[in-house]
Amino acid sequence: MAVNCREFGIIHYHETRPDTLPNDVESLKKLLLEQQALLSQQVSEISEKDSQLAQWQSKYQNILEQWRLAQQRQFGTSSEVMPGQRDLFDETSEDELDSQVDDEQENRPPAKKRTQPKRKLLPKDLPRETVVLDIPEEEKVCDGCQGELHKMGEDKSEKLEFIPAQLKVLETVRPKYACRHCDQSGTHSTIKQREPEPSMIPKGIATPSLLAQIITGKFQYSLPLYRQETLFQQYGIELKRSTMSSWMATSAQVLQGLYHLLRQVMLQQSVLHADETTLQVIKEKRGSCYMWVYCSGKDSPDFNSPIPNIVLYDFQPSRAGACPKNFLSGYNGYLQVDGYAAYEQTEATLVGCWAHARRKFTDIVKTTDKKKTGKAQLALSKIQKLYAIESVAQQKETKEEAYQHRLKHAPTALEDYKAWLEKESKRLPPSSTIAKAVQYSLNQWDKLIQYLKAPELQLDNNRAERAIKPFVIGRKNWLCVSRRRHYEVEHFAA
């Protein structure tokens, strides 16, 4: 009898010669049971190995997707631009999305002819200097009849002139006055002189405008102090980075009163945005510290809005929930944030961010083969309908009309999206990337629909993300460390 296990995927072959087989039935049964037990053991081992192989393949796929996403974030475009508004309300199924991908690859339409971009007009409020390029007087005669030429018109063009920053010295003179009669008579003479104007840097050469330039350059435009030191050298000014670092530390202390006042005004608002990012801090006990941002209003001034535009930064050595809890102590309004659990410790009503929910699927589209992104594309199309509704609402004349448009159209789109999430959550493998993206939206659902509660609320938390972006770009340039001293700028108000 030959037992061949190759059909089970087992590389095992055991051959028994006929003359070695027992003749009694009981012995044959025992031998058969032993062979069956051996087969069962080997099948179990193969099943276990297949399970381990599947786990390793899943881990490999996750690592590969993370690597592709890291490559895309480092070298690719960071834009999350959505398709045209005309496509946002089209109902597209998953199969249709897959077929669209195949059709795009096989029958790609010819590229459109690139149109010449139109140059925008320069602002009219800029100072202007007119340069007339006229021909000499002796050439203003006709080459044929030698008659005098008359002006028939002119051509105009505009160019933008850049005037480099100018530095000037403010020399302050404080005259002294004394009584000549008292000096001659030997009596006590009082010298009168006006007190010096208050300065943020006592006995220093820095004016408020110079301090504002240095601080803005470092924290808003990510210019480290050693680069600013080089820029000042081009103007013939020797301004060491250690000096500028000391100025910023002093400015932070002086502006504490303004910072606390802005914080009081901010906590009176009905809606706030918050976010946080890591910071690499030199000579700090922790490997990474965190910059927290809290803001109200809009990105740019809006004189028609009663909500002030305030952005406050809070430097903390950790990402613990105590950080936003202490900063927002007593605040019970709306707080629009991402899905980070630390904000749960605050007393505010949390509002979710649809940009973060959308980004989970956008990352899948960017890092996965286009033929396998049908579900992610479908989720994006459903989320984009919410943005299309909000885009139309923002075109209304009043805030109340915009809010009513949101309440009229958004609930239907939300119900459709949630029904799709619940259906897909039961069908997708829990460890897959698309399943994690679906589960994120389900876990955050109660917060994601909060934006229907008030007209001041927004779909996403991009207000805070844009405010903290300078620190994301220049997170390694947060502190200036000189050879003599180490300075920290904490709780700096923007």
Coordinates of N, CA and C in Angstrom, one line a residue, residues 41-239:
Q41 N -2.0 15.4 11.0 CA -0.9 16.2 11.6 C -0.2 17.1 10.5
Q42 N 0.1 16.4 9.4 CA 0.7 17.2 8.3 C -0.2 18.3 7.7
V43 N -1.5 17.9 7.6 CA -2.4 18.9 7.1 C -2.5 20.1 8.0
S44 N -2.5 19.8 9.3 CA -2.6 20.8 10.3 C -1.4 21.7 10.3
E45 N -0.2 21.1 10.1 CA 1.0 21.9 10.0 C 1.0 22.8 8.8
I46 N 0.5 22.3 7.7 CA 0.4 23.1 6.5 C -0.6 24.2 6.6
S47 N -1.7 24.0 7.3 CA -2.7 25.0 7.5 C -2.1 26.1 8.4
E48 N -1.3 25.7 9.4 CA -0.7 26.7 10.3 C 0.3 27.5 9.5
K49 N 1.1 26.9 8.7 CA 2.1 27.6 7.8 C 1.4 28.5 6.9
D50 N 0.3 28.1 6.3 CA -0.5 28.9 5.4 C -1.0 30.2 6.1
S51 N -1.5 30.0 7.4 CA -1.9 31.1 8.2 C -0.8 32.1 8.5
Q52 N 0.4 31.5 8.8 CA 1.5 32.4 9.1 C 1.9 33.2 7.8
L53 N 1.9 32.4 6.7 CA 2.2 33.1 5.4 C 1.3 34.2 5.1
A54 N 0.0 34.0 5.3 CA -1.0 35.0 5.1 C -0.8 36.2 6.0
Q55 N -0.4 36.0 7.2 CA -0.1 37.1 8.1 C 1.1 37.9 7.6
W56 N 2.2 37.1 7.2 CA 3.3 37.8 6.7 C 3.0 38.6 5.4
Q57 N 2.2 38.1 4.6 CA 1.8 38.8 3.4 C 1.1 40.1 3.7
S58 N 0.2 39.9 4.7 CA -0.6 41.1 5.1 C 0.3 42.2 5.7
K59 N 1.3 41.8 6.6 CA 2.3 42.7 7.1 C 3.1 43.3 6.0
Y60 N 3.5 42.5 5.1 CA 4.3 43.0 4.0 C 3.5 44.1 3.2
Q61 N 2.2 43.8 2.9 CA 1.4 44.7 2.2 C 1.2 46.0 2.9
N62 N 1.0 45.9 4.2 CA 0.9 47.1 5.1 C 2.2 48.0 5.0
I63 N 3.3 47.3 5.2 CA 4.6 48.0 5.1 C 4.8 48.6 3.8
L64 N 4.5 47.9 2.7 CA 4.6 48.4 1.4 C 3.7 49.7 1.2
E65 N 2.5 49.6 1.7 CA 1.6 50.8 1.5 C 2.1 52.0 2.3
Q66 N 2.7 51.7 3.5 CA 3.2 52.8 4.3 C 4.5 53.4 3.7
W67 N 5.3 52.5 3.0 CA 6.5 53.0 2.3 C 6.0 53.9 1.2
R68 N 5.1 53.4 0.4 CA 4.6 54.2 -0.8 C 4.0 55.6 -0.3
L69 N 3.2 55.5 0.8 CA 2.7 56.7 1.3 C 3.7 57.7 1.8
A70 N 4.8 57.2 2.5 CA 5.9 58.0 2.9 C 6.6 58.6 1.7
Q71 N 6.8 57.8 0.6 CA 7.4 58.4 -0.6 C 6.6 59.5 -1.2
Q72 N 5.2 59.2 -1.2 CA 4.4 60.2 -1.8 C 4.3 61.5 -1.0
R73 N 4.3 61.4 0.3 CA 4.3 62.6 1.1 C 5.6 63.4 1.0
Q74 N 6.7 62.6 0.8 CA 8.0 63.3 0.7 C 8.3 63.9 -0.6
F75 N 7.9 63.2 -1.7 CA 8.3 63.7 -3.0 C 7.1 64.0 -3.9
G76 N 5.9 63.5 -3.5 CA 4.7 63.7 -4.4 C 3.9 65.0 -4.0
T77 N 2.9 65.2 -4.7 CA 2.0 66.4 -4.4 C 1.2 66.1 -3.2
S78 N 1.0 67.1 -2.4 CA 0.2 67.0 -1.1 C -1.2 67.5 -1.3
S79 N -1.6 67.9 -2.6 CA -2.9 68.4 -2.8 C -3.9 67.3 -2.7
E80 N -5.1 67.7 -2.2 CA -6.3 66.8 -2.1 C -7.4 67.4 -2.9
V81 N -7.1 67.9 -4.1 CA -8.0 68.5 -5.0 C -9.1 67.5 -5.4
M82 N -10.3 67.9 -5.4 CA -11.4 67.0 -5.8 C -11.8 67.3 -7.2
P83 N -12.5 66.4 -7.8 CA -12.9 66.6 -9.2 C -13.9 67.7 -9.3
G84 N -14.3 68.0 -10.6 CA -15.2 69.1 -10.9 C -16.6 69.0 -10.2
Q85 N -17.2 70.1 -10.0 CA -18.5 70.0 -9.3 C -19.5 69.2 -10.0
R86 N -19.4 69.2 -11.4 CA -20.4 68.5 -12.2 C -20.4 67.0 -11.9
D87 N -19.2 66.5 -11.5 CA -19.1 65.0 -11.2 C -19.5 64.6 -9.8
L88 N -19.7 65.6 -8.9 CA -19.9 65.2 -7.5 C -21.2 64.6 -7.2
F89 N -22.2 64.9 -8.0 CA -23.6 64.4 -7.7 C -23.9 63.2 -8.6
D90 N -23.0 62.7 -9.4 CA -23.2 61.5 -10.2 C -23.1 60.3 -9.3
E91 N -24.1 59.4 -9.4 CA -24.1 58.2 -8.6 C -23.2 57.2 -9.4
T92 N -22.1 56.8 -8.8 CA -21.2 55.8 -9.4 C -21.0 54.6 -8.6
S93 N -21.2 53.4 -9.1 CA -21.1 52.2 -8.4 C -19.6 51.8 -8.3
E94 N -19.3 50.8 -7.5 CA -18.0 50.3 -7.4 C -17.5 49.7 -8.7
D95 N -18.4 48.9 -9.3 CA -18.0 48.2 -10.6 C -17.8 49.2 -11.7
E96 N -18.6 50.3 -11.7 CA -18.4 51.3 -12.7 C -17.1 52.0 -12.5
L97 N -16.7 52.3 -11.2 CA -15.4 52.9 -11.0 C -14.3 52.0 -11.5
D98 N -14.4 50.7 -11.2 CA -13.3 49.8 -11.7 C -13.2 49.8 -13.2
S99 N -14.4 49.8 -13.9 CA -14.4 49.8 -15.4 C -13.9 51.1 -15.9
Q100 N -14.1 52.2 -15.2 CA -13.6 53.5 -15.6 C -12.1 53.5 -15.5
V101 N -11.5 52.9 -14.5 CA -10.1 52.8 -14.4 C -9.5 52.1 -15.6
D102 N -10.1 50.9 -15.9 CA -9.6 50.1 -17.1 C -9.7 50.9 -18.4
D103 N -10.9 51.6 -18.6 CA -11.1 52.4 -19.8 C -10.1 53.5 -19.9
E104 N -9.8 54.1 -18.8 CA -8.8 55.3 -18.8 C -7.4 54.8 -19.2
Q105 N -7.1 53.6 -18.8 CA -5.7 53.1 -19.1 C -5.7 52.6 -20.5
E106 N -6.8 52.0 -21.1 CA -6.7 51.4 -22.4 C -7.0 52.5 -23.5
N107 N -8.0 53.3 -23.2 CA -8.5 54.4 -24.1 C -8.3 55.7 -23.5
R108 N -7.1 56.1 -23.3 CA -6.9 57.4 -22.7 C -7.1 58.5 -23.8
P109 N -7.9 59.5 -23.5 CA -8.2 60.5 -24.5 C -7.0 61.4 -24.8
P110 N -6.9 62.0 -25.9 CA -5.7 62.8 -26.3 C -5.7 64.0 -25.3
A111 N -4.5 64.4 -25.0 CA -4.2 65.6 -24.1 C -4.8 66.8 -24.7
K112 N -5.4 67.6 -23.9 CA -6.0 68.9 -24.3 C -4.9 69.9 -24.6
K113 N -5.2 70.7 -25.6 CA -4.2 71.8 -25.9 C -4.1 72.8 -24.8
R114 N -2.9 73.0 -24.4 CA -2.6 73.8 -23.2 C -2.9 75.3 -23.6
T115 N -3.7 75.9 -22.9 CA -4.0 77.4 -23.1 C -3.0 78.2 -22.4
Q116 N -2.7 79.4 -23.0 CA -1.8 80.3 -22.5 C -2.3 81.0 -21.2
P117 N -1.7 80.8 -20.1 CA -2.3 81.4 -18.9 C -2.3 83.0 -19.0
K118 N -3.3 83.6 -18.4 CA -3.4 85.0 -18.4 C -2.8 85.6 -17.2
R119 N -2.0 86.6 -17.4 CA -1.3 87.3 -16.3 C -2.3 88.2 -15.5
K120 N -2.3 88.0 -14.2 CA -3.1 88.9 -13.4 C -2.6 90.3 -13.3
L121 N -3.5 91.2 -13.2 CA -3.1 92.6 -13.1 C -2.5 92.9 -11.8
L122 N -1.5 93.8 -11.8 CA -0.9 94.2 -10.6 C -1.8 95.1 -9.8
P123 N -1.7 95.1 -8.4 CA -2.6 95.9 -7.6 C -2.4 97.4 -8.0
K124 N -3.6 98.1 -8.0 CA -3.5 99.5 -8.4 C -3.1 100.4 -7.2
D125 N -3.1 99.9 -6.0 CA -2.7 100.7 -4.9 C -1.2 100.7 -4.7
L126 N -0.4 100.0 -5.5 CA 1.0 100.0 -5.4 C 1.6 101.3 -5.9
P127 N 2.6 101.9 -5.3 CA 3.2 103.1 -5.9 C 3.7 102.8 -7.3
R128 N 3.6 103.8 -8.2 CA 3.9 103.6 -9.6 C 4.9 104.7 -10.0
E129 N 5.8 104.3 -10.9 CA 6.8 105.2 -11.5 C 6.8 105.0 -13.0
T130 N 6.4 106.1 -13.7 CA 6.3 106.0 -15.1 C 7.6 106.3 -15.8
V131 N 8.0 105.3 -16.7 CA 9.2 105.5 -17.5 C 8.8 105.6 -18.9
V132 N 9.1 106.7 -19.6 CA 8.7 107.0 -21.0 C 9.9 106.7 -21.9
L133 N 9.8 105.8 -22.8 CA 10.8 105.5 -23.7 C 10.4 106.1 -25.1
D134 N 10.8 107.3 -25.3 CA 10.5 108.1 -26.5 C 11.7 108.2 -27.4
I135 N 11.4 108.4 -28.7 CA 12.5 108.5 -29.6 C 13.0 110.0 -29.6
P136 N 14.2 110.2 -30.0 CA 14.8 111.6 -29.9 C 13.9 112.5 -30.8
E137 N 14.0 113.8 -30.5 CA 13.3 114.9 -31.2 C 13.7 114.9 -32.7
E138 N 15.0 114.7 -33.0 CA 15.4 114.8 -34.4 C 14.9 113.6 -35.2
E139 N 14.4 112.5 -34.6 CA 13.9 111.4 -35.4 C 12.4 111.5 -35.5
K140 N 11.7 112.6 -35.0 CA 10.3 112.7 -35.1 C 9.9 113.4 -36.4
V141 N 10.5 113.0 -37.5 CA 10.2 113.5 -38.9 C 10.0 112.3 -39.8
C142 N 9.2 112.5 -40.8 CA 8.9 111.4 -41.8 C 10.1 111.1 -42.6
D143 N 10.4 109.9 -42.8 CA 11.6 109.5 -43.7 C 11.3 109.8 -45.1
G144 N 10.0 109.9 -45.5 CA 9.7 110.1 -46.9 C 9.6 111.6 -47.3
C145 N 8.7 112.3 -46.6 CA 8.5 113.7 -47.0 C 9.1 114.7 -46.0
Q146 N 9.8 114.2 -45.0 CA 10.4 115.0 -44.0 C 9.5 115.9 -43.2
G147 N 8.1 115.5 -43.2 CA 7.2 116.2 -42.5 C 7.2 115.8 -41.0
E148 N 6.6 116.6 -40.1 CA 6.6 116.4 -38.7 C 5.7 115.3 -38.4
L149 N 6.1 114.3 -37.5 CA 5.3 113.2 -37.1 C 4.4 113.6 -35.9
H150 N 3.2 113.1 -35.9 CA 2.3 113.3 -34.8 C 2.1 112.0 -34.0
K151 N 1.8 112.2 -32.7 CA 1.6 111.1 -31.8 C 0.2 110.4 -32.1
M152 N 0.2 109.1 -32.5 CA -1.0 108.4 -32.9 C -1.4 107.4 -31.8
G153 N -0.6 107.3 -30.7 CA -1.0 106.3 -29.7 C 0.2 106.0 -28.9
E154 N 0.1 104.9 -28.0 CA 1.2 104.5 -27.2 C 1.0 103.1 -26.7
D155 N 2.0 102.3 -26.5 CA 1.9 101.0 -25.9 C 2.4 101.1 -24.4
K156 N 1.6 100.4 -23.5 CA 2.0 100.4 -22.1 C 2.2 98.9 -21.7
S157 N 3.1 98.8 -20.8 CA 3.4 97.5 -20.1 C 3.8 97.8 -18.7
E158 N 3.6 96.8 -17.9 CA 3.9 96.9 -16.4 C 4.9 95.8 -16.0
K159 N 5.8 96.2 -15.2 CA 6.8 95.3 -14.6 C 6.8 95.6 -13.1
L160 N 7.1 94.6 -12.4 CA 7.2 94.7 -10.9 C 8.6 94.9 -10.4
E161 N 8.8 96.0 -9.8 CA 10.2 96.3 -9.2 C 10.2 95.9 -7.8
F162 N 11.3 95.3 -7.4 CA 11.5 94.9 -6.0 C 12.5 95.8 -5.3
I163 N 12.1 96.4 -4.2 CA 13.0 97.3 -3.5 C 13.4 96.5 -2.2
P164 N 14.7 96.2 -2.1 CA 15.1 95.4 -0.9 C 14.8 96.2 0.4
A165 N 14.7 95.4 1.5 CA 14.4 96.0 2.8 C 15.5 97.0 3.2
Q166 N 15.0 98.0 3.8 CA 15.9 99.1 4.2 C 16.1 99.1 5.7
L167 N 17.3 99.3 6.2 CA 17.5 99.4 7.6 C 18.0 100.9 7.8
K168 N 17.5 101.4 8.9 CA 17.9 102.8 9.3 C 18.1 102.8 10.8
V169 N 18.9 103.7 11.2 CA 19.2 103.9 12.6 C 18.3 105.0 13.2
L170 N 17.6 104.7 14.3 CA 16.8 105.7 15.0 C 17.7 106.2 16.2
E171 N 18.1 107.4 16.0 CA 19.0 108.0 17.0 C 18.1 108.9 17.9
T172 N 18.0 108.5 19.1 CA 17.2 109.2 20.1 C 18.0 110.2 20.9
V173 N 17.6 111.5 20.9 CA 18.3 112.5 21.6 C 17.4 113.0 22.7
R174 N 18.0 113.0 23.9 CA 17.2 113.5 25.1 C 18.0 114.7 25.7
P175 N 17.6 115.9 25.4 CA 18.3 117.1 25.9 C 18.2 117.2 27.4
K176 N 19.2 117.7 28.1 CA 19.2 117.9 29.5 C 19.2 119.4 29.8
Y177 N 18.4 119.8 30.8 CA 18.3 121.2 31.2 C 18.6 121.4 32.7
A178 N 19.3 122.5 32.9 CA 19.7 122.8 34.3 C 19.6 124.4 34.5
C179 N 19.5 124.8 35.7 CA 19.4 126.2 36.0 C 20.8 126.9 36.2
R180 N 21.1 127.8 35.3 CA 22.4 128.5 35.3 C 22.6 129.3 36.6
H181 N 21.5 130.0 37.0 CA 21.6 130.8 38.2 C 22.0 130.0 39.5
C182 N 21.3 128.8 39.6 CA 21.6 128.0 40.7 C 23.0 127.4 40.6
D183 N 23.5 127.2 39.4 CA 24.9 126.7 39.3 C 25.9 127.8 39.7
Q184 N 25.6 129.0 39.4 CA 26.5 130.1 39.8 C 26.5 130.4 41.3
S185 N 25.3 130.3 41.8 CA 25.1 130.6 43.3 C 25.5 129.5 44.2
G186 N 25.8 128.3 43.6 CA 26.2 127.2 44.4 C 25.1 126.4 45.1
T187 N 23.8 126.8 44.8 CA 22.7 126.1 45.4 C 22.5 124.8 44.6
H188 N 21.6 124.0 45.2 CA 21.3 122.8 44.5 C 20.6 123.0 43.2
S189 N 21.0 122.4 42.1 CA 20.5 122.5 40.8 C 19.8 121.2 40.3
T190 N 18.6 121.3 39.9 CA 17.9 120.1 39.4 C 18.0 120.0 37.9
I191 N 18.5 118.9 37.5 CA 18.6 118.6 36.0 C 17.3 117.9 35.5
K192 N 16.7 118.5 34.5 CA 15.5 118.0 34.0 C 15.8 117.3 32.6
Q193 N 15.2 116.2 32.4 CA 15.4 115.5 31.2 C 14.2 114.5 31.0
R194 N 13.7 114.4 29.8 CA 12.6 113.5 29.5 C 13.0 112.0 29.7
E195 N 12.1 111.2 30.3 CA 12.4 109.8 30.5 C 12.5 109.1 29.1
P196 N 13.3 108.1 29.0 CA 13.4 107.4 27.7 C 12.1 106.6 27.5
E197 N 11.7 106.4 26.2 CA 10.5 105.7 25.9 C 10.7 104.2 26.3
P198 N 9.6 103.5 26.7 CA 9.7 102.1 27.1 C 10.2 101.3 25.9
S199 N 11.0 100.3 26.2 CA 11.5 99.4 25.1 C 11.3 97.9 25.6
M200 N 11.0 97.1 24.6 CA 10.9 95.7 24.9 C 12.3 95.1 25.3
I201 N 13.3 95.6 24.7 CA 14.7 95.1 25.1 C 15.4 96.3 25.7
P202 N 15.4 96.4 27.0 CA 16.1 97.5 27.7 C 17.5 97.6 27.3
K203 N 18.0 98.8 27.0 CA 19.3 99.1 26.6 C 19.8 98.3 25.3
G204 N 18.8 97.8 24.6 CA 19.1 97.1 23.4 C 18.9 97.9 22.1
I205 N 19.4 97.4 21.0 CA 19.3 98.2 19.8 C 18.0 97.8 19.0
A206 N 17.3 96.8 19.4 CA 16.2 96.3 18.7 C 14.9 97.1 18.9
T207 N 14.3 97.5 17.8 CA 13.0 98.2 17.8 C 11.9 97.1 17.7
P208 N 10.6 97.5 18.0 CA 9.5 96.5 17.7 C 9.5 96.0 16.3
S209 N 9.7 96.8 15.3 CA 9.7 96.4 13.9 C 10.8 95.3 13.6
L210 N 12.0 95.5 14.2 CA 13.0 94.6 14.0 C 12.7 93.2 14.7
L211 N 12.2 93.3 15.9 CA 11.8 92.1 16.6 C 10.7 91.3 15.9
A212 N 9.7 92.1 15.3 CA 8.6 91.5 14.6 C 9.2 90.8 13.3
Q213 N 10.1 91.4 12.7 CA 10.7 90.8 11.5 C 11.5 89.5 11.8
I214 N 12.2 89.5 12.9 CA 13.0 88.3 13.3 C 12.1 87.1 13.7
I215 N 11.1 87.5 14.5 CA 10.1 86.5 15.0 C 9.3 85.9 13.9
T216 N 8.8 86.8 13.0 CA 8.0 86.3 11.9 C 8.8 85.4 11.0
G217 N 10.0 85.9 10.7 CA 10.9 85.1 9.8 C 11.1 83.7 10.3
K218 N 11.3 83.6 11.6 CA 11.6 82.3 12.2 C 10.4 81.4 12.3
F219 N 9.3 81.9 12.9 CA 8.2 81.0 13.2 C 7.2 81.0 12.1
Q220 N 7.1 82.0 11.2 CA 6.1 82.0 10.2 C 6.7 81.5 8.9
Y221 N 7.9 81.8 8.6 CA 8.5 81.5 7.3 C 9.7 80.5 7.5
S222 N 9.8 79.9 8.6 CA 10.8 78.9 8.9 C 12.2 79.3 8.5
L223 N 12.6 80.5 8.8 CA 14.0 80.9 8.6 C 14.8 80.8 9.9
P224 N 15.7 79.8 10.0 CA 16.5 79.7 11.3 C 17.3 81.0 11.5
L225 N 17.7 81.2 12.7 CA 18.4 82.4 13.1 C 19.8 82.5 12.4
Y226 N 20.4 81.3 12.1 CA 21.7 81.4 11.4 C 21.5 81.9 10.0
R227 N 20.4 81.7 9.4 CA 20.1 82.2 8.0 C 19.8 83.7 8.1
Q228 N 19.0 84.1 9.1 CA 18.8 85.5 9.3 C 20.1 86.3 9.7
E229 N 21.0 85.6 10.4 CA 22.3 86.2 10.6 C 23.0 86.5 9.3
T230 N 22.9 85.6 8.4 CA 23.6 85.8 7.1 C 22.9 86.9 6.3
L231 N 21.5 87.0 6.4 CA 20.8 88.0 5.7 C 21.2 89.4 6.2
F232 N 21.3 89.6 7.5 CA 21.7 90.9 8.0 C 23.2 91.2 7.7
Q233 N 24.0 90.2 7.5 CA 25.4 90.5 7.1 C 25.4 91.1 5.7
Q234 N 24.5 90.8 4.8 CA 24.4 91.4 3.5 C 24.1 92.9 3.6
Y235 N 23.5 93.3 4.6 CA 23.3 94.7 4.8 C 24.4 95.4 5.7
G236 N 25.4 94.6 6.0 CA 26.5 95.2 6.7 C 26.3 95.3 8.2
I237 N 25.3 94.5 8.7 CA 25.0 94.5 10.1 C 25.4 93.2 10.8
E238 N 26.2 93.3 11.8 CA 26.7 92.1 12.5 C 25.7 91.8 13.7
L239 N 24.8 90.9 13.4 CA 23.7 90.5 14.4 C 23.8 89.0 14.7

